[in-house]
Coordinates of C-alpha atoms in Angstrom, one line a residue:
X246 CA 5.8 -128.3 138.3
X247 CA 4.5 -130.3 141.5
X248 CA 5.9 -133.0 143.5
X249 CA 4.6 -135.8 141.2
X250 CA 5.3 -134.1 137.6
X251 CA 6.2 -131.2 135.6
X252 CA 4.3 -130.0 133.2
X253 CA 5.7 -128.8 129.8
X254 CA 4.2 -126.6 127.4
X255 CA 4.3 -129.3 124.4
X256 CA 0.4 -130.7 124.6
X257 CA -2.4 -128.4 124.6
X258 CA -6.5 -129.2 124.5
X259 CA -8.4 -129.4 122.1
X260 CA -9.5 -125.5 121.1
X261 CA -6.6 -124.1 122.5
X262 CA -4.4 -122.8 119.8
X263 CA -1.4 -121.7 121.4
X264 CA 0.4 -123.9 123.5
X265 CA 2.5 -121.2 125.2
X266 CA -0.3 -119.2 126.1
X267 CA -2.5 -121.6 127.5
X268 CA 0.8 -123.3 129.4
X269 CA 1.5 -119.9 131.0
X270 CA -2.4 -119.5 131.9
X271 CA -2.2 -122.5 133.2
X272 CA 0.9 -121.4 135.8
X273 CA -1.3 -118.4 136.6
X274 CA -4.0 -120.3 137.3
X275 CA -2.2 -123.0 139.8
X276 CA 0.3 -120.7 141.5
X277 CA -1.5 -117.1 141.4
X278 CA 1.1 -115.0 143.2
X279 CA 3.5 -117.8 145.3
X280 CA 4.6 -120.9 145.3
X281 CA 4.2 -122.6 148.8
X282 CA 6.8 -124.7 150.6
X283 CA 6.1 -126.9 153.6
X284 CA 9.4 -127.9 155.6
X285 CA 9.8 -128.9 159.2
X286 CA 12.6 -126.0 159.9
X287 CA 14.3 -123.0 158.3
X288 CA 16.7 -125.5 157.2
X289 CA 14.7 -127.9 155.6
X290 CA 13.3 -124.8 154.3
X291 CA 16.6 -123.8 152.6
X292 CA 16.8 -127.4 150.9
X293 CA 13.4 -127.5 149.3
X294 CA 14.2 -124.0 147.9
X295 CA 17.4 -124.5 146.3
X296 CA 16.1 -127.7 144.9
X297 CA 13.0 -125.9 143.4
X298 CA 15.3 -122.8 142.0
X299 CA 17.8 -126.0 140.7
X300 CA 14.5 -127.7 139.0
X301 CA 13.3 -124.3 137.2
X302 CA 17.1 -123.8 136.0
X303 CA 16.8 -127.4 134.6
X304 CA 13.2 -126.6 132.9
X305 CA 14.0 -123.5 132.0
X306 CA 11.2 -122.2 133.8
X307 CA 11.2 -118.2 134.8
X308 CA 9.1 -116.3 137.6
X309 CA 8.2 -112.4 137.7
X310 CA 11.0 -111.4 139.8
X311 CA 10.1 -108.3 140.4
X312 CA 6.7 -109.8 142.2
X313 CA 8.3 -112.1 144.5
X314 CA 9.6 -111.5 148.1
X315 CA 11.7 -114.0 150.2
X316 CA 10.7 -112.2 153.4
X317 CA 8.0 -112.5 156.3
X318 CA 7.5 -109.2 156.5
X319 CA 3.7 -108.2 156.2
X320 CA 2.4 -106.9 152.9
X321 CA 1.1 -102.7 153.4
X322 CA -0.5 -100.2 151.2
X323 CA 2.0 -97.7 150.4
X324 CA 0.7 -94.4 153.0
X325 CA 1.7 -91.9 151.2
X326 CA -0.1 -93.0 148.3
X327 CA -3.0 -93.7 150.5
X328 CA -2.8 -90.3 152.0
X329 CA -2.5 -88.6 149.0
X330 CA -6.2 -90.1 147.6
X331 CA -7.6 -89.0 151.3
X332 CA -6.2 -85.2 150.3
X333 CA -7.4 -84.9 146.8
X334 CA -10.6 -82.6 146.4
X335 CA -13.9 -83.6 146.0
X336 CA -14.0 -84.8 142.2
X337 CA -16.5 -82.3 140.5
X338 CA -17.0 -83.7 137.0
X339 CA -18.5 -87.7 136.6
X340 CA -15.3 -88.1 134.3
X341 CA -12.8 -87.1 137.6
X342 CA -14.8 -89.4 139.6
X343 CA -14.9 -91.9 137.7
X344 CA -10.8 -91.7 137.1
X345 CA -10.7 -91.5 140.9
X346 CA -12.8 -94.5 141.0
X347 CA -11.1 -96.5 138.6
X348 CA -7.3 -95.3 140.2
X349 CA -8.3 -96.4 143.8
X350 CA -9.5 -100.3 142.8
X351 CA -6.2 -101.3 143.4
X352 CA -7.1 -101.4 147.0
X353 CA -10.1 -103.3 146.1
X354 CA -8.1 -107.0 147.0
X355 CA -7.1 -105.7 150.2
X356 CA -9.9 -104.5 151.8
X357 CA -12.6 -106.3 153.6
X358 CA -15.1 -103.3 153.1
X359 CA -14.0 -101.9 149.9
X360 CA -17.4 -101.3 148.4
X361 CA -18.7 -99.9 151.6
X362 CA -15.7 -97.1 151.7
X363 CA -16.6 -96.3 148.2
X364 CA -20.1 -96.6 147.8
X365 CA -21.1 -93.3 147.9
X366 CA -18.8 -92.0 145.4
X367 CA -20.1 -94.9 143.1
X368 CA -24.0 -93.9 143.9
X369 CA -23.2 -90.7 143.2
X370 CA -21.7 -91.3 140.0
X371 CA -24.4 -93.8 138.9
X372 CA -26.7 -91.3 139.3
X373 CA -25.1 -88.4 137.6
X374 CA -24.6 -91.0 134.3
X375 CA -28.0 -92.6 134.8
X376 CA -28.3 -95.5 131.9
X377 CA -26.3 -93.0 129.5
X378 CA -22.8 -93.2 127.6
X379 CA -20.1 -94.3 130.6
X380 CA -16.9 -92.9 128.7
X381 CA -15.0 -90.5 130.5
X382 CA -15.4 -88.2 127.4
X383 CA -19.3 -87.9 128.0
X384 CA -18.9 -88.1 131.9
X385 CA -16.8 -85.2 132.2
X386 CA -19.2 -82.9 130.3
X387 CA -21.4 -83.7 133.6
X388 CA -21.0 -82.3 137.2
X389 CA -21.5 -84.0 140.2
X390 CA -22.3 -82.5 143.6
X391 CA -21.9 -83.9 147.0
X392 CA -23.9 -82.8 150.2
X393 CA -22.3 -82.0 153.4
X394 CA -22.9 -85.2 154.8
X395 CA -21.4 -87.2 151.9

């Protein structure tokens, strides 16, 4: 749906096979995570949202409700989930680490210098599987040690 035209789900390209699927791809593709409004002032504001919630009613057309937020308030990671990664234990086998790994990439978005905070763990693991297996089955059957300065 833009200002010139809303697309329906009937027509697909050629190779595509599902038209719902590639339809709702599509969506994902143009309007990621928001939809963005321009208005002058909070009331103009108002109008242009009831008249896009009024449009999807009329196209049937349904957002994730549970990702959207009506709000300026600043998005945060959650600290006490933060905290609680800072307080776990130094991850012993490659298969730990590599869970830890794996469990803090949802941070990965957010942070400018992701790969920098994490980079030593991932040397470290590199290392310890070399050009092996990389299941977590074969990785925790290896240990990993960390120096005092890591």
């Amino acid at each position: 749906m833009t200002d010139a035209k809303v697309y329906t789900p009937t027509r697909v390209p050629q190779g595509c096979s599902d038209a719902a699927l590639h339809f709702q791809a599509t969506v994902e593709r143009c309007f990621p995570n928001e939809v963005l409004l321009y208005a002058e002032d909070v009331d103009t504001y108002c109008v242009k949202l009831c008249e896009l919630f009024l449009l999807m009613n009329e196209f049937k057309f349904k957002l994730e409700h549970r990702n959207q937020a009506f709000f300026n308030d600043p998005v945060r990671h959650d600290p006490d989930r933060i905290a609680a990664h800072r307080e776990m234990p130094l991850p012993s086998p490659a298969g730990v680490l590599q869970q830890f790994l794996c469990a803090c990439n949802w941070m990965r978005d957010s942070s400018s210098s992701f790969a920098g905070h994490v980079q030593t763990l991932q040397k470290r693991l590199d290392v310890r599987l070399g050009k092996g297996i990389r299941t977590k089955r074969a990785a925790n059957k290896l240990l990993v040690t960390f120096t005092t300065k890591e």
